[in-house]
Structures are given as structure tokens and as C-alpha cells.
Amino acid sequence: MDSTADRSAPGRAVATADVDRSDPHYRAWLKEAVRKVQADANRSADTHLLRFPLPEGWGIDLYLKDESTHPTGSLKHRLARSLFLYGLCNGWIRPDKPVIEASSGSTAVSEAYFAKLIGVPFVAVMPRTTSAEKIRLIEFHGGRCHFVDDSRKMYEESAALADRTGGHYMDQFTYAERATDWRGNNNIAESIYQQLRLERYPEPTWIVATAGTGGTSATVARYVRYMQYDTRICVPDPENSCFFDGWTHGDPHAASDCGSRIEGIGRPRMEPSFVPGAIDRMMKVPDAASVAAVRALEGAIGRKAGGSTGTGLWSALKIVAEMVAAGDRGSVVTLICDPGDRYLDKYYSDDWLAEQGLDVRPYTAAIEHFLATGDWPC
């Protein structure tokens, strides 16, 4: 199941075989399901754009788009809503048939919410190492967790489950970049620019977006080009992920032998929704640096966030340091992807860090030195 067509075919094949599109009961169900998903967006306010405190004399503003305030607590709420509308309008999601997703956690939490909203079963296929809090949230929203020992097996197991049950494999890693309207329609990119409109640097020099599916970075980059902005896009990549190598060497077949320790980002293969040509820069970020940054965030603004937020913040701070060194002024935007209370047993646990062999102290010292002096020591 290496090709996009093969991986998504089981759900589509069953969908076209067992539903009469002219059946008035099905059409009534479909209209109501789409209405419920759209109503969720209509009820939701925009997420906040928070400022990270930097010395005023630097002439640089750093912002964090706080996606943890969505109803399901993460950036993936936007994606899940788009994927459900895409699947419903394509006729792939049907009454009483399960929706199945390969997910390390946050996407599955959000998809479980939308599945419950429209009244269909949901199954999340995920690594056994997924945080206990994410598992609890999936089950809270009525989803069921199906575990695999090797994260690289999630795709084929999800497709096989869809085939066996007659359900639909949502396949976020293929459809993330195409299910989202990147031209606007209050997507995350349009929202960032609208919220920056009255700031002193309304067009950011850089937007930093980590990649799991790659859908967010693709959406932001496409919107920037569509609107003819000069903003550049940076994608930080954690350890045990192949995106950086694939982008650097132009290798669509790049792969990693094991999964990422930073949940929600980094992949063992180049995903179909990751669009290298839309990205201006990538950084490889040590996992210990991600944890140090997310802990520094709590000290700076009093908010706990997940490890992927730390990966993005580390890269954003490094970009700010480069701007300071060059005497540039402007703004940088990154994301709070999800809340830290989902990871108290991981990124906020010294025992977990010791088990993983991660020493955050040099990276914590680097951040403190930079914020005090403006010099990046690493």
C-alpha cells in the first residue's frame, strides 16, 4: 500500500457500493451531518494571537497563535472539521459506518468529536506510546483506540480496518492539504493576517509551522503566495522524522526507522500532504530543545503546551536571534498546537526525560542566555 490510490481505495470502494445516492433517507442524513459540522464552525470564535515577551529595543515581535482553545483543544480541530466536510461531500462517510484514522493523538481526539456529532462510530489507529491523556480524550468523545506496536504500520492497519468494517479510512496524511481551503475562508493563515492587521508589523517576516501531515504548512504557504505577501515559511522537524532529509535532498522516498518522540509532528515517511516546494526553510530540532522551549514558554506566559509547540518555538526564537544579529525589524509567528496537560507524564516529567536520555539543561541555558543578551549561543 505505497501509493495514495491504494491506501485510500478501500474506504472509497465500499462507499460507492453500499449507498444509494438517490435514497431520500441518505440525502436527508447527509444534509443534516453537513449542517452539524458547519454549525460547529459557526459557534466557534477565532483563536487568540498571544505575544511572547521580547526586549522592546530589539524591534521584533514574536506571536503564538493559540490553537489549544478550539473545542477539542488543538490545531487539529480545524483539520478534522475540513476532513469530515470533505469526506461527507465526497460521499465517503455514510450512516452507521465507522470512520477510521491513523493518528498519534490530537487528530483522533478531534475526529472522535465530529464523529460523535454526526452519529457515526470512530476508531483511532495509534502507537501504544500515545499519551494516556489523549487516549482518555478519544474515548471521552466516544471513539475507540486500536493500538499498533510499530507506528509505521498505522496506515495499512487503518486501511485494513476500513476494508473489514465497510468504514471510511479518513487518511489525514493524504487529504490534509486538499481538504482545507488554502485561499481563505477563515483558515488559519487568513486568521493570522487579520489579527496582525493593527500590529506595528502586520506582515510577518516568518511564519513557523511544524509538520505532522504537512497540511498546515501547505495551507499557510499557499495563502502567502496567493495573497502576494513576502512572508517566508519555516518548518521545524524533530528527531526521528524524515521531512528534513527529504526536503534537503529533494528525496520523496526519504524514511526514518522509528517514530517521533514529539507527538503530533514528524513522520517516518514523506507524507502526501507535505508540500516541500511551498516551504522556504526547514530546521532540525533536537527533542531536548523542544522540551526546553515548551518549559520556557510556561515561564514566559504562564501556559503549558505540547512538545510540538516547543519545536516551533525553538525555531522561532532562533529566527528572532538571526534578525537581531542582522539588525532587522519585524514580526515572527508560530503556533501553540495543543495544551500541555495532555503531556504531564512526558514533556513535563523529569522521570520521562531521564528514561529517554534527554538533557534539557543546555537548551534551557541557551534560551535564557538569548533572552537576556540577544545572542544565540548554539
Short mmCIF file of N, CA, C and O in Angstrom, two decimals, residues 211-314:
data_model
loop_
_atom_site.label_atom_id
_atom_site.label_comp_id
_atom_site.label_asym_id
_atom_site.label_seq_id
_atom_site.Cartn_x
_atom_site.Cartn_y
_atom_site.Cartn_z
N ALA A 211 5.26 20.24 11.27
CA ALA A 211 4.54 19.38 10.32
C ALA A 211 4.32 17.98 10.88
O ALA A 211 5.26 17.32 11.32
N GLY A 212 3.05 17.56 10.85
CA GLY A 212 2.68 16.18 11.08
C GLY A 212 2.20 15.61 9.76
O GLY A 212 2.89 14.84 9.10
N THR A 213 1.04 16.07 9.33
CA THR A 213 0.61 15.77 7.96
C THR A 213 1.32 16.67 6.96
O THR A 213 1.56 16.30 5.83
N GLY A 214 1.63 17.90 7.38
CA GLY A 214 2.15 18.91 6.46
C GLY A 214 1.06 19.84 5.96
O GLY A 214 1.34 20.80 5.24
N GLY A 215 -0.18 19.57 6.35
CA GLY A 215 -1.30 20.35 5.84
C GLY A 215 -1.27 21.80 6.26
O GLY A 215 -1.61 22.69 5.47
N THR A 216 -0.88 22.08 7.51
CA THR A 216 -0.86 23.47 7.99
C THR A 216 0.19 24.29 7.25
O THR A 216 -0.08 25.41 6.80
N SER A 217 1.40 23.75 7.12
CA SER A 217 2.45 24.49 6.41
C SER A 217 2.06 24.71 4.95
O SER A 217 2.33 25.78 4.38
N ALA A 218 1.41 23.73 4.33
CA ALA A 218 0.97 23.89 2.94
C ALA A 218 -0.10 24.96 2.83
O ALA A 218 -0.07 25.80 1.91
N THR A 219 -1.05 24.96 3.75
CA THR A 219 -2.12 25.97 3.74
C THR A 219 -1.57 27.37 3.90
O THR A 219 -1.91 28.29 3.15
N VAL A 220 -0.68 27.55 4.90
CA VAL A 220 -0.10 28.87 5.16
C VAL A 220 0.74 29.33 3.97
O VAL A 220 0.63 30.47 3.51
N ALA A 221 1.59 28.46 3.45
CA ALA A 221 2.48 28.83 2.35
C ALA A 221 1.69 29.19 1.10
O ALA A 221 2.01 30.17 0.40
N ARG A 222 0.68 28.42 0.78
CA ARG A 222 -0.13 28.70 -0.40
C ARG A 222 -0.88 30.02 -0.25
O ARG A 222 -0.98 30.81 -1.20
N TYR A 223 -1.41 30.26 0.93
CA TYR A 223 -2.13 31.52 1.17
C TYR A 223 -1.19 32.72 1.02
O TYR A 223 -1.56 33.74 0.42
N VAL A 224 0.02 32.60 1.57
CA VAL A 224 1.00 33.68 1.46
C VAL A 224 1.27 34.01 0.00
O VAL A 224 1.31 35.19 -0.40
N ARG A 225 1.47 33.01 -0.81
CA ARG A 225 1.74 33.24 -2.24
C ARG A 225 0.51 33.76 -2.96
O ARG A 225 0.62 34.65 -3.82
N TYR A 226 -0.63 33.22 -2.63
CA TYR A 226 -1.89 33.64 -3.26
C TYR A 226 -2.17 35.13 -2.99
O TYR A 226 -2.62 35.86 -3.88
N MET A 227 -1.85 35.57 -1.76
CA MET A 227 -2.09 36.96 -1.37
C MET A 227 -0.90 37.86 -1.69
O MET A 227 -0.93 39.05 -1.39
N GLN A 228 0.17 37.30 -2.25
CA GLN A 228 1.35 38.04 -2.69
C GLN A 228 2.09 38.72 -1.54
O GLN A 228 2.63 39.83 -1.68
N TYR A 229 2.13 38.04 -0.39
CA TYR A 229 2.91 38.54 0.73
C TYR A 229 4.37 38.12 0.58
O TYR A 229 4.70 37.19 -0.16
N ASP A 230 5.25 38.80 1.33
CA ASP A 230 6.67 38.47 1.32
C ASP A 230 7.07 37.55 2.46
O ASP A 230 8.25 37.21 2.61
N THR A 231 6.12 37.17 3.27
CA THR A 231 6.38 36.27 4.41
C THR A 231 7.01 34.96 3.93
O THR A 231 6.62 34.42 2.90
N ARG A 232 7.98 34.47 4.72
CA ARG A 232 8.58 33.17 4.43
C ARG A 232 8.12 32.14 5.45
O ARG A 232 7.76 32.48 6.57
N ILE A 233 8.14 30.88 5.03
CA ILE A 233 7.62 29.78 5.85
C ILE A 233 8.76 28.87 6.27
O ILE A 233 9.52 28.38 5.44
N CYS A 234 8.87 28.64 7.58
CA CYS A 234 9.86 27.72 8.13
C CYS A 234 9.14 26.54 8.78
O CYS A 234 8.18 26.73 9.54
N VAL A 235 9.60 25.33 8.48
CA VAL A 235 9.06 24.11 9.09
C VAL A 235 10.15 23.45 9.93
O VAL A 235 11.13 22.95 9.37
N PRO A 236 10.01 23.44 11.25
CA PRO A 236 10.96 22.72 12.10
C PRO A 236 10.58 21.23 12.14
O PRO A 236 9.41 20.88 12.13
N ASP A 237 11.58 20.38 12.23
CA ASP A 237 11.36 18.94 12.22
C ASP A 237 12.06 18.31 13.42
O ASP A 237 13.22 18.61 13.70
N PRO A 238 11.38 17.43 14.17
CA PRO A 238 12.00 16.80 15.34
C PRO A 238 12.90 15.64 14.95
O PRO A 238 13.00 15.27 13.77
N GLU A 239 13.55 15.07 15.93
CA GLU A 239 14.34 13.86 15.71
C GLU A 239 13.43 12.73 15.22
O GLU A 239 12.21 12.75 15.43
N ASN A 240 14.03 11.75 14.55
CA ASN A 240 13.33 10.55 14.08
C ASN A 240 12.21 10.88 13.09
O ASN A 240 11.22 10.16 13.00
N SER A 241 12.39 11.95 12.35
CA SER A 241 11.45 12.32 11.29
C SER A 241 12.23 12.50 9.99
O SER A 241 13.37 12.97 10.01
N CYS A 242 11.60 12.16 8.89
CA CYS A 242 12.31 12.20 7.60
C CYS A 242 12.06 13.47 6.80
O CYS A 242 12.66 13.67 5.75
N PHE A 243 11.16 14.35 7.28
CA PHE A 243 10.81 15.52 6.47
C PHE A 243 12.03 16.38 6.13
O PHE A 243 12.17 16.85 5.00
N PHE A 244 12.89 16.63 7.12
CA PHE A 244 14.04 17.49 6.90
C PHE A 244 14.96 16.90 5.82
O PHE A 244 15.37 17.59 4.89
N ASP A 245 15.27 15.62 5.94
CA ASP A 245 16.14 14.98 4.95
C ASP A 245 15.49 14.96 3.57
O ASP A 245 16.16 15.20 2.56
N GLY A 246 14.20 14.66 3.52
CA GLY A 246 13.50 14.63 2.23
C GLY A 246 13.49 15.99 1.57
O GLY A 246 13.68 16.10 0.34
N TRP A 247 13.29 17.05 2.36
CA TRP A 247 13.27 18.41 1.83
C TRP A 247 14.68 18.85 1.40
O TRP A 247 14.87 19.40 0.32
N THR A 248 15.67 18.57 2.25
CA THR A 248 17.04 18.99 1.99
C THR A 248 17.60 18.34 0.73
O THR A 248 18.26 19.01 -0.09
N HIS A 249 17.33 17.06 0.54
CA HIS A 249 17.92 16.31 -0.58
C HIS A 249 16.95 16.13 -1.74
O HIS A 249 17.31 15.47 -2.73
N GLY A 250 15.77 16.69 -1.64
CA GLY A 250 14.78 16.53 -2.70
C GLY A 250 14.41 15.08 -2.92
O GLY A 250 14.19 14.64 -4.06
N ASP A 251 14.31 14.33 -1.81
CA ASP A 251 14.07 12.89 -1.89
C ASP A 251 12.65 12.55 -1.44
O ASP A 251 12.37 12.55 -0.23
N PRO A 252 11.74 12.25 -2.35
CA PRO A 252 10.36 11.93 -1.97
C PRO A 252 10.23 10.58 -1.28
O PRO A 252 9.17 10.26 -0.74
N HIS A 253 11.32 9.79 -1.29
CA HIS A 253 11.28 8.46 -0.68
C HIS A 253 12.04 8.41 0.65
O HIS A 253 12.30 7.31 1.17
N ALA A 254 12.41 9.55 1.18
CA ALA A 254 13.12 9.58 2.47
C ALA A 254 12.28 8.89 3.54
O ALA A 254 11.05 8.96 3.53
N ALA A 255 12.95 8.23 4.47
CA ALA A 255 12.24 7.48 5.51
C ALA A 255 13.06 7.47 6.78
O ALA A 255 14.27 7.72 6.79
N SER A 256 12.37 7.18 7.89
CA SER A 256 13.01 7.05 9.19
C SER A 256 12.67 5.68 9.76
O SER A 256 11.59 5.15 9.51
N ASP A 257 13.58 5.13 10.53
CA ASP A 257 13.39 3.78 11.06
C ASP A 257 12.51 3.72 12.30
O ASP A 257 12.07 2.64 12.69
N CYS A 258 12.25 4.87 12.93
CA CYS A 258 11.42 4.85 14.13
C CYS A 258 10.59 6.13 14.21
O CYS A 258 10.80 7.07 13.44
N GLY A 259 9.63 6.13 15.12
CA GLY A 259 8.70 7.24 15.21
C GLY A 259 9.23 8.40 16.05
O GLY A 259 10.18 8.26 16.82
N SER A 260 8.58 9.54 15.91
CA SER A 260 8.97 10.75 16.64
C SER A 260 8.54 10.68 18.10
O SER A 260 7.46 10.19 18.43
N ARG A 261 9.40 11.23 18.98
CA ARG A 261 9.03 11.35 20.39
C ARG A 261 8.16 12.58 20.65
O ARG A 261 7.56 12.70 21.71
N ILE A 262 8.14 13.49 19.69
CA ILE A 262 7.32 14.70 19.82
C ILE A 262 5.97 14.41 19.16
O ILE A 262 5.83 14.44 17.94
N GLU A 263 4.98 14.10 19.99
CA GLU A 263 3.69 13.64 19.46
C GLU A 263 3.05 14.69 18.55
O GLU A 263 3.06 15.88 18.83
N GLY A 264 2.48 14.21 17.47
CA GLY A 264 1.73 15.06 16.56
C GLY A 264 2.53 15.59 15.39
O GLY A 264 1.95 16.05 14.42
N ILE A 265 3.87 15.56 15.48
CA ILE A 265 4.69 16.04 14.37
C ILE A 265 5.80 15.04 14.08
O ILE A 265 6.12 14.18 14.91
N GLY A 266 6.42 15.21 12.90
CA GLY A 266 7.46 14.29 12.50
C GLY A 266 6.87 12.98 12.01
O GLY A 266 5.93 12.45 12.61
N ARG A 267 7.36 12.48 10.89
CA ARG A 267 6.82 11.25 10.32
C ARG A 267 7.95 10.35 9.84
O ARG A 267 9.03 10.83 9.47
N PRO A 268 7.70 9.03 9.79
CA PRO A 268 8.72 8.11 9.30
C PRO A 268 8.80 8.03 7.79
O PRO A 268 9.66 7.35 7.25
N ARG A 269 7.92 8.71 7.07
CA ARG A 269 7.96 8.74 5.61
C ARG A 269 7.49 10.10 5.13
O ARG A 269 6.88 10.88 5.87
N MET A 270 7.77 10.43 3.88
CA MET A 270 7.32 11.69 3.28
C MET A 270 5.84 11.57 2.98
O MET A 270 5.42 10.79 2.12
N GLU A 271 5.01 12.33 3.71
CA GLU A 271 3.56 12.21 3.57
C GLU A 271 3.05 12.95 2.34
O GLU A 271 3.61 13.99 1.95
N PRO A 272 1.98 12.46 1.73
CA PRO A 272 1.42 13.12 0.55
C PRO A 272 1.00 14.57 0.79
O PRO A 272 1.03 15.39 -0.13
N SER A 273 0.60 14.91 2.03
CA SER A 273 0.17 16.28 2.31
C SER A 273 1.32 17.23 2.64
O SER A 273 1.10 18.43 2.82
N PHE A 274 2.53 16.70 2.76
CA PHE A 274 3.70 17.54 2.97
C PHE A 274 4.16 18.06 1.62
O PHE A 274 4.47 17.28 0.72
N VAL A 275 4.19 19.38 1.46
CA VAL A 275 4.47 20.01 0.16
C VAL A 275 5.82 20.72 0.24
O VAL A 275 5.88 21.91 0.58
N PRO A 276 6.91 20.05 -0.08
CA PRO A 276 8.25 20.65 0.08
C PRO A 276 8.44 21.93 -0.72
O PRO A 276 9.11 22.86 -0.26
N GLY A 277 7.86 21.99 -1.90
CA GLY A 277 8.07 23.15 -2.76
C GLY A 277 7.47 24.44 -2.23
O GLY A 277 7.82 25.53 -2.69
N ALA A 278 6.57 24.33 -1.25
CA ALA A 278 5.94 25.52 -0.68
C ALA A 278 6.72 26.10 0.49
O ALA A 278 6.41 27.18 0.97
N ILE A 279 7.75 25.39 0.93
CA ILE A 279 8.46 25.74 2.16
C ILE A 279 9.77 26.45 1.83
O ILE A 279 10.52 26.02 0.95
N ASP A 280 10.06 27.53 2.57
CA ASP A 280 11.29 28.30 2.33
C ASP A 280 12.48 27.78 3.12
O ASP A 280 13.63 27.96 2.70
N ARG A 281 12.21 27.18 4.27
CA ARG A 281 13.32 26.78 5.15
C ARG A 281 12.84 25.67 6.07
O ARG A 281 11.66 25.63 6.46
N MET A 282 13.75 24.76 6.42
CA MET A 282 13.49 23.77 7.45
C MET A 282 14.62 23.79 8.47
O MET A 282 15.75 24.15 8.16
N MET A 283 14.30 23.42 9.70
CA MET A 283 15.30 23.28 10.76
C MET A 283 15.13 21.91 11.41
O MET A 283 14.00 21.45 11.62
N LYS A 284 16.23 21.28 11.73
CA LYS A 284 16.20 20.06 12.52
C LYS A 284 16.36 20.45 13.98
O LYS A 284 17.33 21.12 14.34
N VAL A 285 15.39 20.06 14.81
CA VAL A 285 15.38 20.50 16.21
C VAL A 285 15.55 19.29 17.13
O VAL A 285 14.75 18.35 17.06
N PRO A 286 16.56 19.30 18.00
CA PRO A 286 16.71 18.21 18.97
C PRO A 286 15.49 18.13 19.89
O PRO A 286 14.92 19.17 20.27
N ASP A 287 15.09 16.94 20.24
CA ASP A 287 13.92 16.78 21.10
C ASP A 287 14.10 17.47 22.45
O ASP A 287 13.15 18.04 23.00
N ALA A 288 15.31 17.43 22.98
CA ALA A 288 15.57 18.11 24.26
C ALA A 288 15.37 19.62 24.12
O ALA A 288 14.91 20.29 25.07
N ALA A 289 15.67 20.19 22.96
CA ALA A 289 15.44 21.62 22.73
C ALA A 289 13.95 21.92 22.70
O ALA A 289 13.50 22.96 23.20
N SER A 290 13.16 21.03 22.10
CA SER A 290 11.70 21.21 22.06
C SER A 290 11.13 21.25 23.48
O SER A 290 10.28 22.10 23.79
N VAL A 291 11.59 20.35 24.33
CA VAL A 291 11.10 20.30 25.70
C VAL A 291 11.55 21.54 26.47
O VAL A 291 10.77 22.15 27.21
N ALA A 292 12.80 21.94 26.29
CA ALA A 292 13.29 23.15 26.96
C ALA A 292 12.48 24.37 26.56
O ALA A 292 12.13 25.21 27.40
N ALA A 293 12.15 24.46 25.27
CA ALA A 293 11.39 25.63 24.79
C ALA A 293 9.98 25.65 25.33
O ALA A 293 9.45 26.71 25.69
N VAL A 294 9.34 24.49 25.39
CA VAL A 294 7.96 24.48 25.86
C VAL A 294 7.91 24.78 27.36
O VAL A 294 6.95 25.39 27.86
N ARG A 295 8.95 24.40 28.08
CA ARG A 295 9.01 24.77 29.50
C ARG A 295 9.32 26.25 29.66
O ARG A 295 8.80 26.91 30.58
N ALA A 296 10.13 26.79 28.77
CA ALA A 296 10.40 28.23 28.80
C ALA A 296 9.14 29.03 28.50
O ALA A 296 8.94 30.13 29.03
N LEU A 297 8.30 28.48 27.63
CA LEU A 297 7.03 29.15 27.30
C LEU A 297 6.18 29.31 28.55
O LEU A 297 5.58 30.37 28.78
N GLU A 298 6.12 28.26 29.36
CA GLU A 298 5.34 28.36 30.59
C GLU A 298 5.89 29.46 31.49
O GLU A 298 5.12 30.24 32.09
N GLY A 299 7.21 29.56 31.57
CA GLY A 299 7.80 30.61 32.39
C GLY A 299 7.54 32.00 31.85
O GLY A 299 7.43 32.96 32.61
N ALA A 300 7.41 32.12 30.52
CA ALA A 300 7.24 33.44 29.89
C ALA A 300 5.80 33.92 29.91
O ALA A 300 5.54 35.12 30.11
N ILE A 301 4.83 33.03 29.65
CA ILE A 301 3.43 33.47 29.54
C ILE A 301 2.49 32.69 30.45
O ILE A 301 1.28 32.93 30.42
N GLY A 302 3.03 31.76 31.24
CA GLY A 302 2.21 31.03 32.19
C GLY A 302 1.31 29.98 31.58
O GLY A 302 0.30 29.61 32.17
N ARG A 303 1.68 29.47 30.41
CA ARG A 303 0.85 28.47 29.73
C ARG A 303 1.66 27.21 29.42
O ARG A 303 2.76 27.31 28.87
N LYS A 304 1.10 26.06 29.77
CA LYS A 304 1.70 24.80 29.37
C LYS A 304 1.21 24.45 27.96
O LYS A 304 0.05 24.67 27.63
N ALA A 305 2.10 23.90 27.16
CA ALA A 305 1.73 23.48 25.80
C ALA A 305 2.44 22.17 25.48
O ALA A 305 3.35 21.73 26.20
N GLY A 306 2.02 21.55 24.39
CA GLY A 306 2.59 20.27 23.97
C GLY A 306 3.98 20.42 23.36
O GLY A 306 4.45 21.53 23.07
N GLY A 307 4.63 19.28 23.16
CA GLY A 307 6.00 19.29 22.66
C GLY A 307 6.16 19.89 21.29
O GLY A 307 7.19 20.51 20.99
N SER A 308 5.15 19.74 20.41
CA SER A 308 5.26 20.31 19.07
C SER A 308 5.32 21.83 19.12
O SER A 308 5.97 22.46 18.29
N THR A 309 4.66 22.41 20.11
CA THR A 309 4.76 23.87 20.30
C THR A 309 6.19 24.25 20.63
O THR A 309 6.71 25.27 20.14
N GLY A 310 6.86 23.44 21.45
CA GLY A 310 8.26 23.72 21.78
C GLY A 310 9.17 23.63 20.58
O GLY A 310 10.10 24.44 20.43
N THR A 311 8.90 22.67 19.68
CA THR A 311 9.70 22.55 18.46
C THR A 311 9.59 23.83 17.63
O THR A 311 10.58 24.36 17.12
N GLY A 312 8.37 24.33 17.49
CA GLY A 312 8.16 25.56 16.73
C GLY A 312 8.74 26.77 17.42
O GLY A 312 9.33 27.64 16.77
N LEU A 313 8.58 26.84 18.74
CA LEU A 313 9.08 28.00 19.48
C LEU A 313 10.61 28.06 19.44
O LEU A 313 11.18 29.14 19.28
N TRP A 314 11.28 26.92 19.57
CA TRP A 314 12.75 26.90 19.48
C TRP A 314 13.20 27.50 18.15
O TRP A 314 14.10 28.35 18.11
#
